[in-house]
mmCIF file of C-alpha atoms and ligand atoms in Angstrom:
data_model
loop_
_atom_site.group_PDB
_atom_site.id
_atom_site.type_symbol
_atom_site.label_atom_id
_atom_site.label_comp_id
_atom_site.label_asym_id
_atom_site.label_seq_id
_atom_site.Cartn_x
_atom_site.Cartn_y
_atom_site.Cartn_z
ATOM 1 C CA UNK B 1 18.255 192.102 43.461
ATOM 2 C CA UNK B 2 14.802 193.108 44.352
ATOM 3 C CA UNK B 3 13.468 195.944 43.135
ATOM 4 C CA UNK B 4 13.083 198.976 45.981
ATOM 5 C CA UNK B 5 8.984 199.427 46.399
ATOM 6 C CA UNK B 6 8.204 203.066 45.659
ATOM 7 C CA UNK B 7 6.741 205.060 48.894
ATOM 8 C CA UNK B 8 4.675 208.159 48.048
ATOM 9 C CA UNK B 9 3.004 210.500 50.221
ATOM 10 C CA UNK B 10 2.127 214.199 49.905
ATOM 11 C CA UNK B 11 1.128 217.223 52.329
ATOM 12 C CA UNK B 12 -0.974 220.272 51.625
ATOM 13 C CA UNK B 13 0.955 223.537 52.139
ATOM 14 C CA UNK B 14 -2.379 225.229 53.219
ATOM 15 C CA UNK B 15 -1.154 226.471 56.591
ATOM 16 C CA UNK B 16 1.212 226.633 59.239
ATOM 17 C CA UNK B 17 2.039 222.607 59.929
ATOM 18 C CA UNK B 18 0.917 221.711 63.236
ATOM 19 C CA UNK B 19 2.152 218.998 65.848
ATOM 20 C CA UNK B 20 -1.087 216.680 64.450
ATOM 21 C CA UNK B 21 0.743 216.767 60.996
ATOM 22 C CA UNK B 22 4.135 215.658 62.754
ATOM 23 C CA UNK B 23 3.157 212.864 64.457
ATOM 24 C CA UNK B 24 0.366 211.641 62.518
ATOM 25 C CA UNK B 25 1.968 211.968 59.061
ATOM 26 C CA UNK B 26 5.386 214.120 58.666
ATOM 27 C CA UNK B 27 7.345 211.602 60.992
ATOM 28 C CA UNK B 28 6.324 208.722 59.472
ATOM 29 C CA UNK B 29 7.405 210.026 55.673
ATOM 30 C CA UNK B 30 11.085 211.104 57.607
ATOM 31 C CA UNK B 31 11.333 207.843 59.187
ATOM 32 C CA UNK B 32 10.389 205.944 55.666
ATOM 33 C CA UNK B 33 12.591 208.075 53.781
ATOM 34 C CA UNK B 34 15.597 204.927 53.759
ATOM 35 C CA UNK B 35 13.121 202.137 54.059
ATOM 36 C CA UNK B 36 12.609 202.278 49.690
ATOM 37 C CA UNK B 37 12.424 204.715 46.672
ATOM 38 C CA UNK B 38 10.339 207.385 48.936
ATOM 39 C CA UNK B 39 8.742 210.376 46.858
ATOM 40 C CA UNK B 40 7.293 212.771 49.259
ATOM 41 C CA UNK B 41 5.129 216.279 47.847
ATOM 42 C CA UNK B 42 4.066 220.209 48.513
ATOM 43 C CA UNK B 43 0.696 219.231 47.598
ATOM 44 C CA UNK B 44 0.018 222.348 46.191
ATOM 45 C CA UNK B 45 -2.200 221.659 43.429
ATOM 46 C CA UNK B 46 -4.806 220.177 46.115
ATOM 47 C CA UNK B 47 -4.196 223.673 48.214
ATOM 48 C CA UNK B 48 -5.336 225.688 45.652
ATOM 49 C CA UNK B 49 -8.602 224.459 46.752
ATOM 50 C CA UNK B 50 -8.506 226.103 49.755
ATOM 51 C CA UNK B 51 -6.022 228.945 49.200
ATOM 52 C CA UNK B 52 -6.651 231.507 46.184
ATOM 53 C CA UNK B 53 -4.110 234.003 47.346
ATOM 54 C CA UNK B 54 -1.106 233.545 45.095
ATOM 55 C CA UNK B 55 1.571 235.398 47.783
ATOM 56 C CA UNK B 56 0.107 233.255 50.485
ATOM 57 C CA UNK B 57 0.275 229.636 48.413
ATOM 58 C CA UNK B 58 4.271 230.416 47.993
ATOM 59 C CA UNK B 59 4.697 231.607 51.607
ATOM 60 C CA UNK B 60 2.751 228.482 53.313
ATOM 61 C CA UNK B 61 4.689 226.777 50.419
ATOM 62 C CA UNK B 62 7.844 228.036 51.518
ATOM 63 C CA UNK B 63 6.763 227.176 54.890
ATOM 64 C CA UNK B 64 6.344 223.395 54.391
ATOM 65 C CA UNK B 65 9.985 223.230 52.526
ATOM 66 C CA UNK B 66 11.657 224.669 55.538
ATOM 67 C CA UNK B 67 9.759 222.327 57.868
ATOM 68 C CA UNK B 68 10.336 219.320 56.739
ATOM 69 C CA UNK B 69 14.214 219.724 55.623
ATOM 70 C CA UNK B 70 14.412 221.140 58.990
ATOM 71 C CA UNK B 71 12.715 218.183 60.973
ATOM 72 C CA UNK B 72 14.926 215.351 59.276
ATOM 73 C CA UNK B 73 13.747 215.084 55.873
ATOM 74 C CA UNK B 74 16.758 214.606 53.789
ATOM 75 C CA UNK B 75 17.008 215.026 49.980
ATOM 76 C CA UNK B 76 19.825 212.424 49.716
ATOM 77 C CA UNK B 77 18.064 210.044 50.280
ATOM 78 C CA UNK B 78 14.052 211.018 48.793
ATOM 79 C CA UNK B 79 12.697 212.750 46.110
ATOM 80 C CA UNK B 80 11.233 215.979 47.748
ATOM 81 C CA UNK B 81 9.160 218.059 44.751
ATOM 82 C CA UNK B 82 6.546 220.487 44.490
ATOM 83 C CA UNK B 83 3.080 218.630 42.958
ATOM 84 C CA UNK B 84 3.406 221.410 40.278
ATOM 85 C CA UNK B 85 6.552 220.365 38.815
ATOM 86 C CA UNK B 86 4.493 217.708 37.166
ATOM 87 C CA UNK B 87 1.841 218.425 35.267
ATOM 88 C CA UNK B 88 1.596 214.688 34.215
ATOM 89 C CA UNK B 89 -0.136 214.954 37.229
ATOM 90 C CA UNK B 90 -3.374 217.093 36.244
ATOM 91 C CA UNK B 91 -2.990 215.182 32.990
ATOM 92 C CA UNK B 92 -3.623 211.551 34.427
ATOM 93 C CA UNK B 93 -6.499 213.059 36.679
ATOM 94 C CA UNK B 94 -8.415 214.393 33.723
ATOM 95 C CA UNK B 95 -8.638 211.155 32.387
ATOM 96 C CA UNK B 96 -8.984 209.384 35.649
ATOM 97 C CA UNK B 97 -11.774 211.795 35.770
ATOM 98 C CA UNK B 98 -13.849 210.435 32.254
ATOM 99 C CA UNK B 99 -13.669 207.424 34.250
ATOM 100 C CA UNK B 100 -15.201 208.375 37.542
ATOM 101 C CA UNK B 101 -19.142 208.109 37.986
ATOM 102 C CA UNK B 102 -20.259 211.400 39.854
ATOM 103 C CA UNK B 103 -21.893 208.919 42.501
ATOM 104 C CA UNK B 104 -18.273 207.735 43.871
ATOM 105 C CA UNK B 105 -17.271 211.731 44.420
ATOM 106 C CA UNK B 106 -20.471 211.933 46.404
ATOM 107 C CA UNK B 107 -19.924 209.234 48.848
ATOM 108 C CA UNK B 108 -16.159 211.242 49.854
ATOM 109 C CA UNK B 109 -16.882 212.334 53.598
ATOM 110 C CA UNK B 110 -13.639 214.430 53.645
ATOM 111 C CA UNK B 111 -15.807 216.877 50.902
ATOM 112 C CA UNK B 112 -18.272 216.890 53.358
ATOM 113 C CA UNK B 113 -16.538 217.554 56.241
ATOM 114 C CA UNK B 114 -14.225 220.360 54.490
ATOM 115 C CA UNK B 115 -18.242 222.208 53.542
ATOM 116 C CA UNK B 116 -19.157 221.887 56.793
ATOM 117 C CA UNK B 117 -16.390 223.061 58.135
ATOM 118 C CA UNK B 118 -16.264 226.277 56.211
ATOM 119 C CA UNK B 119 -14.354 225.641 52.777
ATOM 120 C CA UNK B 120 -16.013 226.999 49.768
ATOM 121 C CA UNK B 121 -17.240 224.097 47.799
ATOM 122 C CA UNK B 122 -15.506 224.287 44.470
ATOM 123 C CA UNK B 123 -15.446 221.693 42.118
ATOM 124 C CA UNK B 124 -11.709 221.370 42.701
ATOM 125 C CA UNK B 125 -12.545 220.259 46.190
ATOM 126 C CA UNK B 126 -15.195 217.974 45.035
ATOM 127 C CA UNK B 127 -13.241 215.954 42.768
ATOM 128 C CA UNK B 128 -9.971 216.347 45.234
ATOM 129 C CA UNK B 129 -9.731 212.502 45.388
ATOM 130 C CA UNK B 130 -9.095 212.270 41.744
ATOM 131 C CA UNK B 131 -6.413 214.657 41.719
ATOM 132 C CA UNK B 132 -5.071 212.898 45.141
ATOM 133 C CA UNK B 133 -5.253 209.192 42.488
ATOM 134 C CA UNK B 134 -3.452 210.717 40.054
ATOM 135 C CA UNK B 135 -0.357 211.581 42.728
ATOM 136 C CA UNK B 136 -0.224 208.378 43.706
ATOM 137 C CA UNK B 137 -0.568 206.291 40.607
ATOM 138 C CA UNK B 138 1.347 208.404 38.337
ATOM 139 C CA UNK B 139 4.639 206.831 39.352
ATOM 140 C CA UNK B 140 3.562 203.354 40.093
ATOM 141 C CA UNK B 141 3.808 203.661 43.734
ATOM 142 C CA UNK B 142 3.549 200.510 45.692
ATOM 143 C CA UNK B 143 3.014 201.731 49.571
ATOM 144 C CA UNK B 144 1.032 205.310 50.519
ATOM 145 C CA UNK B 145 1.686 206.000 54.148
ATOM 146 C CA UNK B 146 -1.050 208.053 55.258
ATOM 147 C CA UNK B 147 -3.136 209.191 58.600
ATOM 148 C CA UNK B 148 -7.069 207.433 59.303
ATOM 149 C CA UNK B 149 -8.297 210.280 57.384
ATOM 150 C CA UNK B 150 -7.009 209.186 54.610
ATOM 151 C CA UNK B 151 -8.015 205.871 54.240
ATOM 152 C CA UNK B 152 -10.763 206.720 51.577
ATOM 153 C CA UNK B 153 -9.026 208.416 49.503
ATOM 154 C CA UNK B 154 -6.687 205.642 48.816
ATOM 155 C CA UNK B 155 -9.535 203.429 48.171
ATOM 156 C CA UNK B 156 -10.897 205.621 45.660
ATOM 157 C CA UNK B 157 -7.124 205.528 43.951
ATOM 158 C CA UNK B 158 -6.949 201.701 43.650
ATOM 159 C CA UNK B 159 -10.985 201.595 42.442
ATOM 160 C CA UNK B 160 -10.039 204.104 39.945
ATOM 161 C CA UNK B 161 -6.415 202.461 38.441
ATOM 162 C CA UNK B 162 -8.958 199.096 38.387
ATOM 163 C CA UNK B 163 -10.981 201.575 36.537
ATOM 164 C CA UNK B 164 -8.386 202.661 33.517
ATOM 165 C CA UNK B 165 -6.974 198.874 33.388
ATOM 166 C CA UNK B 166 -10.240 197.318 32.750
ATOM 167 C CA UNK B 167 -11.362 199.993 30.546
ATOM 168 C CA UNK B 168 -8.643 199.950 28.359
ATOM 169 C CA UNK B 169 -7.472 196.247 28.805
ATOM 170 C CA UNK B 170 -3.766 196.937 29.437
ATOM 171 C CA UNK B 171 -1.964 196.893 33.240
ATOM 172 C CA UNK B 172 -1.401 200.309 33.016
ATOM 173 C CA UNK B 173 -1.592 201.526 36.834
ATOM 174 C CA UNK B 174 -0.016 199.357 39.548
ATOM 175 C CA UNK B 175 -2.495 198.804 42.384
ATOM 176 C CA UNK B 176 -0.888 200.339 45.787
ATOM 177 C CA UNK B 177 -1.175 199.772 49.358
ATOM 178 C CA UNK B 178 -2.398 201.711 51.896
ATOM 179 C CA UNK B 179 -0.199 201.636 54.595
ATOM 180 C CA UNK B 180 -2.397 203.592 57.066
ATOM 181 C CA UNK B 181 0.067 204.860 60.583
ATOM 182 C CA UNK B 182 -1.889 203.674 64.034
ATOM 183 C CA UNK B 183 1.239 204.563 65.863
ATOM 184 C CA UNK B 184 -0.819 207.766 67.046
ATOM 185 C CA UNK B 185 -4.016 208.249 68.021
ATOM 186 C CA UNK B 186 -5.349 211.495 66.218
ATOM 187 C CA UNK B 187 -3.772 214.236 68.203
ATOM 188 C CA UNK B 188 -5.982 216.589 70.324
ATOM 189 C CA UNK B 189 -5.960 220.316 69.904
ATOM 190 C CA UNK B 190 -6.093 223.495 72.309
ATOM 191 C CA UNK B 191 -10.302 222.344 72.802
ATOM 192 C CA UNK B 192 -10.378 219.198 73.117
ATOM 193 C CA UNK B 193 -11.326 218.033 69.192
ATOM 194 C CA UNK B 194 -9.220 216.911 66.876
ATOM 195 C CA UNK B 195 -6.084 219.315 66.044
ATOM 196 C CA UNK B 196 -6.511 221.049 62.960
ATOM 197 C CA UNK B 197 -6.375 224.362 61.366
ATOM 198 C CA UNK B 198 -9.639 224.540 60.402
ATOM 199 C CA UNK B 199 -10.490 224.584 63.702
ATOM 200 C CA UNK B 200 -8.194 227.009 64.868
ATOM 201 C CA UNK B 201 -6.843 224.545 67.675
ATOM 202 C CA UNK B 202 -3.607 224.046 66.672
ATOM 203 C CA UNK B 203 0.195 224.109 68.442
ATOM 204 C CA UNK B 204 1.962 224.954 65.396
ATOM 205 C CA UNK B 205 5.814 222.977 65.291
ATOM 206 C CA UNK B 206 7.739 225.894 65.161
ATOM 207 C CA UNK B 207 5.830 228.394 67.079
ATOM 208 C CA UNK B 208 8.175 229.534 70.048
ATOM 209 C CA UNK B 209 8.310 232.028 72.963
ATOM 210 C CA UNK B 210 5.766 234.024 74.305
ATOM 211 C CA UNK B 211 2.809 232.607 71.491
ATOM 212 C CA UNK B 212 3.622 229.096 72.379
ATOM 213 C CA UNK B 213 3.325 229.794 75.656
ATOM 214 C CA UNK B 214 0.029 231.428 75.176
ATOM 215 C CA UNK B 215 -0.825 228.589 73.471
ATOM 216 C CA UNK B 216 -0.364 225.918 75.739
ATOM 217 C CA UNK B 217 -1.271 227.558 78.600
ATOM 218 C CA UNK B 218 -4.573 228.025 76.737
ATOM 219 C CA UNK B 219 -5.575 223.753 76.591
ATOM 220 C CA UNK B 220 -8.748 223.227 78.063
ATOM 221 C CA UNK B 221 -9.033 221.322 81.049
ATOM 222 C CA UNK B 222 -11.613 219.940 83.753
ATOM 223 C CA UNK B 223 -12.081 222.141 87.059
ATOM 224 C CA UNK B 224 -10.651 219.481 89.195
ATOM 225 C CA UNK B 225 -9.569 221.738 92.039
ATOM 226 C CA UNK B 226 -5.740 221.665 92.395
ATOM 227 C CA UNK B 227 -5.398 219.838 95.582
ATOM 228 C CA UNK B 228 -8.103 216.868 94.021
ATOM 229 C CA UNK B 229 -6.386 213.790 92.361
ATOM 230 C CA UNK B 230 -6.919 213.471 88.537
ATOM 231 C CA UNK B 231 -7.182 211.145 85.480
ATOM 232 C CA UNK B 232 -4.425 211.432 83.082
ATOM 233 C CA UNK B 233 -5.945 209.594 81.001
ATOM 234 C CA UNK B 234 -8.865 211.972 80.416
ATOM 235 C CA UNK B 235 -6.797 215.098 80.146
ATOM 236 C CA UNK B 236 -5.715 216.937 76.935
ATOM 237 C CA UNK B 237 -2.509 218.088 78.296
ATOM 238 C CA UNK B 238 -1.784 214.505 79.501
ATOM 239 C CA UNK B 239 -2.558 213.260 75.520
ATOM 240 C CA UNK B 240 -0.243 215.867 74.254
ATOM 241 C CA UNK B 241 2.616 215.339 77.293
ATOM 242 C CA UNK B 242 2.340 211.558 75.971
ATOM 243 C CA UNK B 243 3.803 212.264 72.289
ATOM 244 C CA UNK B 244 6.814 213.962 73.610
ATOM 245 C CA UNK B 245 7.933 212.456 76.955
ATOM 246 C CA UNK B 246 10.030 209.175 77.233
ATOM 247 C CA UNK B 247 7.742 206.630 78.950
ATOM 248 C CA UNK B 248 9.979 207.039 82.238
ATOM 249 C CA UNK B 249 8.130 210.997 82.908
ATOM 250 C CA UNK B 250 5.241 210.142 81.355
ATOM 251 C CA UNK B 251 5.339 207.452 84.152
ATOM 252 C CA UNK B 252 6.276 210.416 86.765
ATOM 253 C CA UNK B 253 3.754 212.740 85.363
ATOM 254 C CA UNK B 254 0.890 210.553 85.615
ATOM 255 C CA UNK B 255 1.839 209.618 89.521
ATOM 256 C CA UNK B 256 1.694 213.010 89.940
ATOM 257 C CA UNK B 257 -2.176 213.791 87.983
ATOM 258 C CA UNK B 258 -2.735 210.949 90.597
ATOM 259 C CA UNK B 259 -1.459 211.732 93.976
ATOM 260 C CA UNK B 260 -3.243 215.336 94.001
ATOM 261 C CA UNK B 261 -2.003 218.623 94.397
ATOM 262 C CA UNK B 262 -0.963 219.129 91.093
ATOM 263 C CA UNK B 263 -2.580 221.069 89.020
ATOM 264 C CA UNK B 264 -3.206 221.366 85.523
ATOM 265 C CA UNK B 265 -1.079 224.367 85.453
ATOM 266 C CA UNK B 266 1.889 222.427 85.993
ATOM 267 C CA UNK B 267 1.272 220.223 84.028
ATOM 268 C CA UNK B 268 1.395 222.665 80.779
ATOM 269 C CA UNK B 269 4.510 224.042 82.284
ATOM 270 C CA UNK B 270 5.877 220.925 81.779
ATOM 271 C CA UNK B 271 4.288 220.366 78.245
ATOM 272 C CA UNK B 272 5.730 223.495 76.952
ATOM 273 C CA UNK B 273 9.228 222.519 78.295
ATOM 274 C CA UNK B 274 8.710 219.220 76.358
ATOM 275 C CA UNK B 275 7.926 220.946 73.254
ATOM 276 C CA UNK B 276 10.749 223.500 73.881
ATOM 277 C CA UNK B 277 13.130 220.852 73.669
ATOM 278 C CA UNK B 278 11.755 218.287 71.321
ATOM 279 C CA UNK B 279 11.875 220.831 68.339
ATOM 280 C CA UNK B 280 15.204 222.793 69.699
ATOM 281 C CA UNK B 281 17.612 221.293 67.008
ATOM 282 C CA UNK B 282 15.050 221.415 63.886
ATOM 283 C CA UNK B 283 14.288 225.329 65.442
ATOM 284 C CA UNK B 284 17.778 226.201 64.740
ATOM 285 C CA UNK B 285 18.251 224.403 61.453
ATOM 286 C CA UNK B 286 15.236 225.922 59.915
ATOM 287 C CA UNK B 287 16.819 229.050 60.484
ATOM 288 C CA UNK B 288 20.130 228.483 59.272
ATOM 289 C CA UNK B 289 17.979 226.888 56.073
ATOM 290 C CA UNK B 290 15.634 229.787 55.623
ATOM 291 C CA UNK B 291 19.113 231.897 55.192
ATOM 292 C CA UNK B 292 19.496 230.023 52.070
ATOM 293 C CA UNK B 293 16.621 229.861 49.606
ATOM 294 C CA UNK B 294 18.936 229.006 47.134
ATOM 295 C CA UNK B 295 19.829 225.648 48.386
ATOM 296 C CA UNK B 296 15.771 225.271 48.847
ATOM 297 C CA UNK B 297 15.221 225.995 44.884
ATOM 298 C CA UNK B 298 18.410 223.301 44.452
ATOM 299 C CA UNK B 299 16.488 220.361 46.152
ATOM 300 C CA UNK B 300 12.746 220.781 44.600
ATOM 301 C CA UNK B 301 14.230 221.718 41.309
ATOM 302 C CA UNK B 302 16.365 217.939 41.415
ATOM 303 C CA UNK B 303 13.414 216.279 43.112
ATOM 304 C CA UNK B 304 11.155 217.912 40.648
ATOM 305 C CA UNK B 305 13.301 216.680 37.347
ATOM 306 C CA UNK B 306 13.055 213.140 38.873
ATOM 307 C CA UNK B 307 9.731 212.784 39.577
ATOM 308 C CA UNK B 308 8.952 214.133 36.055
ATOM 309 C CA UNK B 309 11.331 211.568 34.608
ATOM 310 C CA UNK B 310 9.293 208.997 35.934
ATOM 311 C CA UNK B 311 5.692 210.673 35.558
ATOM 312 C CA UNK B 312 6.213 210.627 31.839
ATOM 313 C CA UNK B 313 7.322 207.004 31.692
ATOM 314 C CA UNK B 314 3.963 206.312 33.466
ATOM 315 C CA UNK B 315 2.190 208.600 31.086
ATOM 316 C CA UNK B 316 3.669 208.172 27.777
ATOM 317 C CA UNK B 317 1.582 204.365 27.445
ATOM 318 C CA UNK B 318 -1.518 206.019 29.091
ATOM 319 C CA UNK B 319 -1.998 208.622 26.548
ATOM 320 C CA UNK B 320 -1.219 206.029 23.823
ATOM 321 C CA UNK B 321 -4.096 204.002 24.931
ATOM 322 C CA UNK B 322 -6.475 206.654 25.537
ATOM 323 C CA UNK B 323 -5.616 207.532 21.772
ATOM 324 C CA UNK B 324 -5.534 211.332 22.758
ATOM 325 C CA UNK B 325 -4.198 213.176 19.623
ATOM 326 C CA UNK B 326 -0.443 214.407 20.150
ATOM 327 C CA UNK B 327 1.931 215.594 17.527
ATOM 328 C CA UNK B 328 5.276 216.405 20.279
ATOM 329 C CA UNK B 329 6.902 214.425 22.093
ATOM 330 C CA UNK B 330 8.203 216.565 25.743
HETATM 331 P P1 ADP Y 401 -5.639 219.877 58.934
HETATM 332 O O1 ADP Y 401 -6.738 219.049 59.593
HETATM 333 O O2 ADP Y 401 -4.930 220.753 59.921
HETATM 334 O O3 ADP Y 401 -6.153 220.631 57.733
HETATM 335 P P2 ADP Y 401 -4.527 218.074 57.011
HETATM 336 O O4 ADP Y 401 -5.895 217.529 56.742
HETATM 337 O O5 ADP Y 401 -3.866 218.924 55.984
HETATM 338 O O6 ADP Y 401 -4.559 218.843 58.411
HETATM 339 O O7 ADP Y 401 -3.606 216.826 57.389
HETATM 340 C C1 ADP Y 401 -2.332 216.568 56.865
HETATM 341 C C2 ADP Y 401 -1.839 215.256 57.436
HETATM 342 O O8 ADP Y 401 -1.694 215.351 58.864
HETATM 343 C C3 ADP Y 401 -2.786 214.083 57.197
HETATM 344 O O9 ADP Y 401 -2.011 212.962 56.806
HETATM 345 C C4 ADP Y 401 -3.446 213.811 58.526
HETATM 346 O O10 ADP Y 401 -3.642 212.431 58.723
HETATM 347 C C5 ADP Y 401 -2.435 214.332 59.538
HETATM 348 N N1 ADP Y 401 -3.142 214.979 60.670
HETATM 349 C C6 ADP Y 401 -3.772 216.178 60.642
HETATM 350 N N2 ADP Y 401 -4.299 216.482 61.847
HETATM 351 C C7 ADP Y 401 -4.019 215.434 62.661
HETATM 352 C C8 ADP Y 401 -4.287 215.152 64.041
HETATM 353 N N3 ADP Y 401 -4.936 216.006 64.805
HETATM 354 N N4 ADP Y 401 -3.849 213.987 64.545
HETATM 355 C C9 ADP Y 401 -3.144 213.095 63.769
HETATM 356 N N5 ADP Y 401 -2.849 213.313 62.473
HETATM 357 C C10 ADP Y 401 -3.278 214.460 61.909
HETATM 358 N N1 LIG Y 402 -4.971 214.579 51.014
HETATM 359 C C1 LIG Y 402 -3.715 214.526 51.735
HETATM 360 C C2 LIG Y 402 -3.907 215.251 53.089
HETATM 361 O O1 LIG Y 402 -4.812 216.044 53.241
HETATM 362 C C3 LIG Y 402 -2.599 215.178 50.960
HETATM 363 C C4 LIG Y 402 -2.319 214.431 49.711
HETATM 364 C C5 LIG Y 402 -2.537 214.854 48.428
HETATM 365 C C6 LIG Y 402 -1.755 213.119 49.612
HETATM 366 N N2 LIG Y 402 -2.146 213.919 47.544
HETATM 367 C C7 LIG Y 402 -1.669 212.831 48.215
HETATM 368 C C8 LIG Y 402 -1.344 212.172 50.545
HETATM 369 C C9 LIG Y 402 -1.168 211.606 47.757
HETATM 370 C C10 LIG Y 402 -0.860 210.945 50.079
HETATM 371 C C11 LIG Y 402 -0.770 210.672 48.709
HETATM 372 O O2 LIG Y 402 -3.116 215.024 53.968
#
């Protein structure tokens, strides 16, 4: 029998997920969850770079549990943990760390976009891709399914597992694959630029009523006067009506952009009836879920043991070769 290739992939719960996480990076893990050994993670380690409330880190933590049990994830079949259940973790990026010239930090552009975007520049941001190696290598994954973004970051993992193999002459870290998803363009936000909470453009998943509405009828648009034909294919709305329609309305919808005499109005009408119904099942089971934290604490507390289990089995020869001093065993 061939052995199932391990499929890791984490998410930051530093906000309120929006409909760019879904379809650039949440579907893809629920759709992978069956397709190997999947591990998927509250990144929450990484969030701490952003968030230094402690009430707010559990509720956006919270948050992302709901979400994704609630969209389709399904503990059955992944390992679903909490980045802090591990401290293996922190423990492989320290050493990772010894082993990564300052130089390779400073080429990361997602540091310098996160500064220039507002974060505070800690050095917990700085070395973020180290910390982001460590997830990944610290239980041998084989495939990382991640958005464009990401794509440095995982280049910086398999430079730095090259790193600790060569350096201590022993296949110690397993090489992974990117796997980076094209099947959606980055999704635009309220403006116009890319979705995302730092720019305070988002549609957040399970927003509903009256703010969703607010939000979608606030999508910037051209002044193409009503009556005027228009480009769908220029339009935000259009981009957005695109991820949730089947191909037979998005057909319709763009006739209509076309023929004149709709207006842009409309079309968010329609959008927000797409979205409506889209999320309608996953609204209702995140409620029924939030009614039960105690099922929550069941799932990340199993997913949590497991991924420990095999973070230590990764570990245990690291920190022989390193010849780090230890006189327990966990
Ligand atoms: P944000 O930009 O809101 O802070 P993150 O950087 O935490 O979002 O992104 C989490 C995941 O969601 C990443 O895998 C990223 O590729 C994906 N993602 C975020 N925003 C978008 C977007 N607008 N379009 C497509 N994918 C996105
Ligand atoms: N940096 C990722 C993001 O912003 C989150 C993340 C942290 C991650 N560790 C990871 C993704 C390991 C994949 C694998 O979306």
């Amino acid at each position: 029998m061939t052995q199932k290739k391990t499929i890791l992939s984490g998410i930051q719960p530093s906000g309120k997920l929006h409909i760019g996480n879904y379809f650039g990076a949440m579907r893809q893990h629920i759709t992978m969850q069956d397709k190997g050994d999947a591990f998927y993670f509250l990144a929450n380690y990484h969030s701490l770079t952003s968030v230094s409330d402690g009430k707010t880190l559990t509720d956006y933590t919270m948050d992302v549990i709901l979400d994704y049990l609630a969209l389709g994830l399904d503990p059955e079949k992944c390992t679903f943990f909490a980045q802090s259940d591990v401290p293996q973790t922190t423990e492989l990026a320290w050493i990772l760390g010894t082993l990564t010239p300052v130089s390779l930090m400073e080429k990361g552009v997602a540091y310098k976009d996160k500064v220039a975007n507002g974060l505070n520049p800690n050095i917990g941001l700085f070395t973020y891709p180290i910390l982001q190696a460590a997830d990944i290598l610290i239980y041998h994954s084989d495939i990382v399914p991640v958005g464009e973004d990401q794509k440095q970051n995982i280049e910086i993992t398999r430079d730095l597992a090259g790193k600790l193999n060569r350096n201590y002459e022993q296949d110690l870290l397993k090489i992974p694959e990117e796997l980076i998803v094209k099947s959606v363009a980055t999704v635009p936000g309220v403006d116009g630029r890319k979705m995302s909470k730092s720019y305070g453009n988002t549609i957040d998943i399970f927003d509903e009523g009256k703010s969703l509405k607010k939000t979608v009828m606030s999508i910037q648009t051209d002044s193409t006067a009503l009556e005027d034909p228009k480009n769908p294919e220029t339009c935000n709305v259009f981009a957005l009506i695109k991820l949730f329609a089947d191909d037979d309305t998005i057909e319709e919808i763009a006739e209509k952009y076309r023929g004149g005499g709709y207006g842009y109005g409309h079309a968010k009408k329609e959008l927000l009836g797409l979205i409506e119904e889209y999320y309608a099942d996953a609204r209702n089971r995140r409620k029924e879920l939030a009614a039960d934290p105690g099922y929550l604490h069941d799932v990340l507390r199993e997913g949590g043991n497991k991924a420990r289990e095999r973070a230590e089995q990764v570990m245990e020869p690291i920190r022989s070769a390193t010849g780090l001093y230890r006189s327990f065993n966990y």
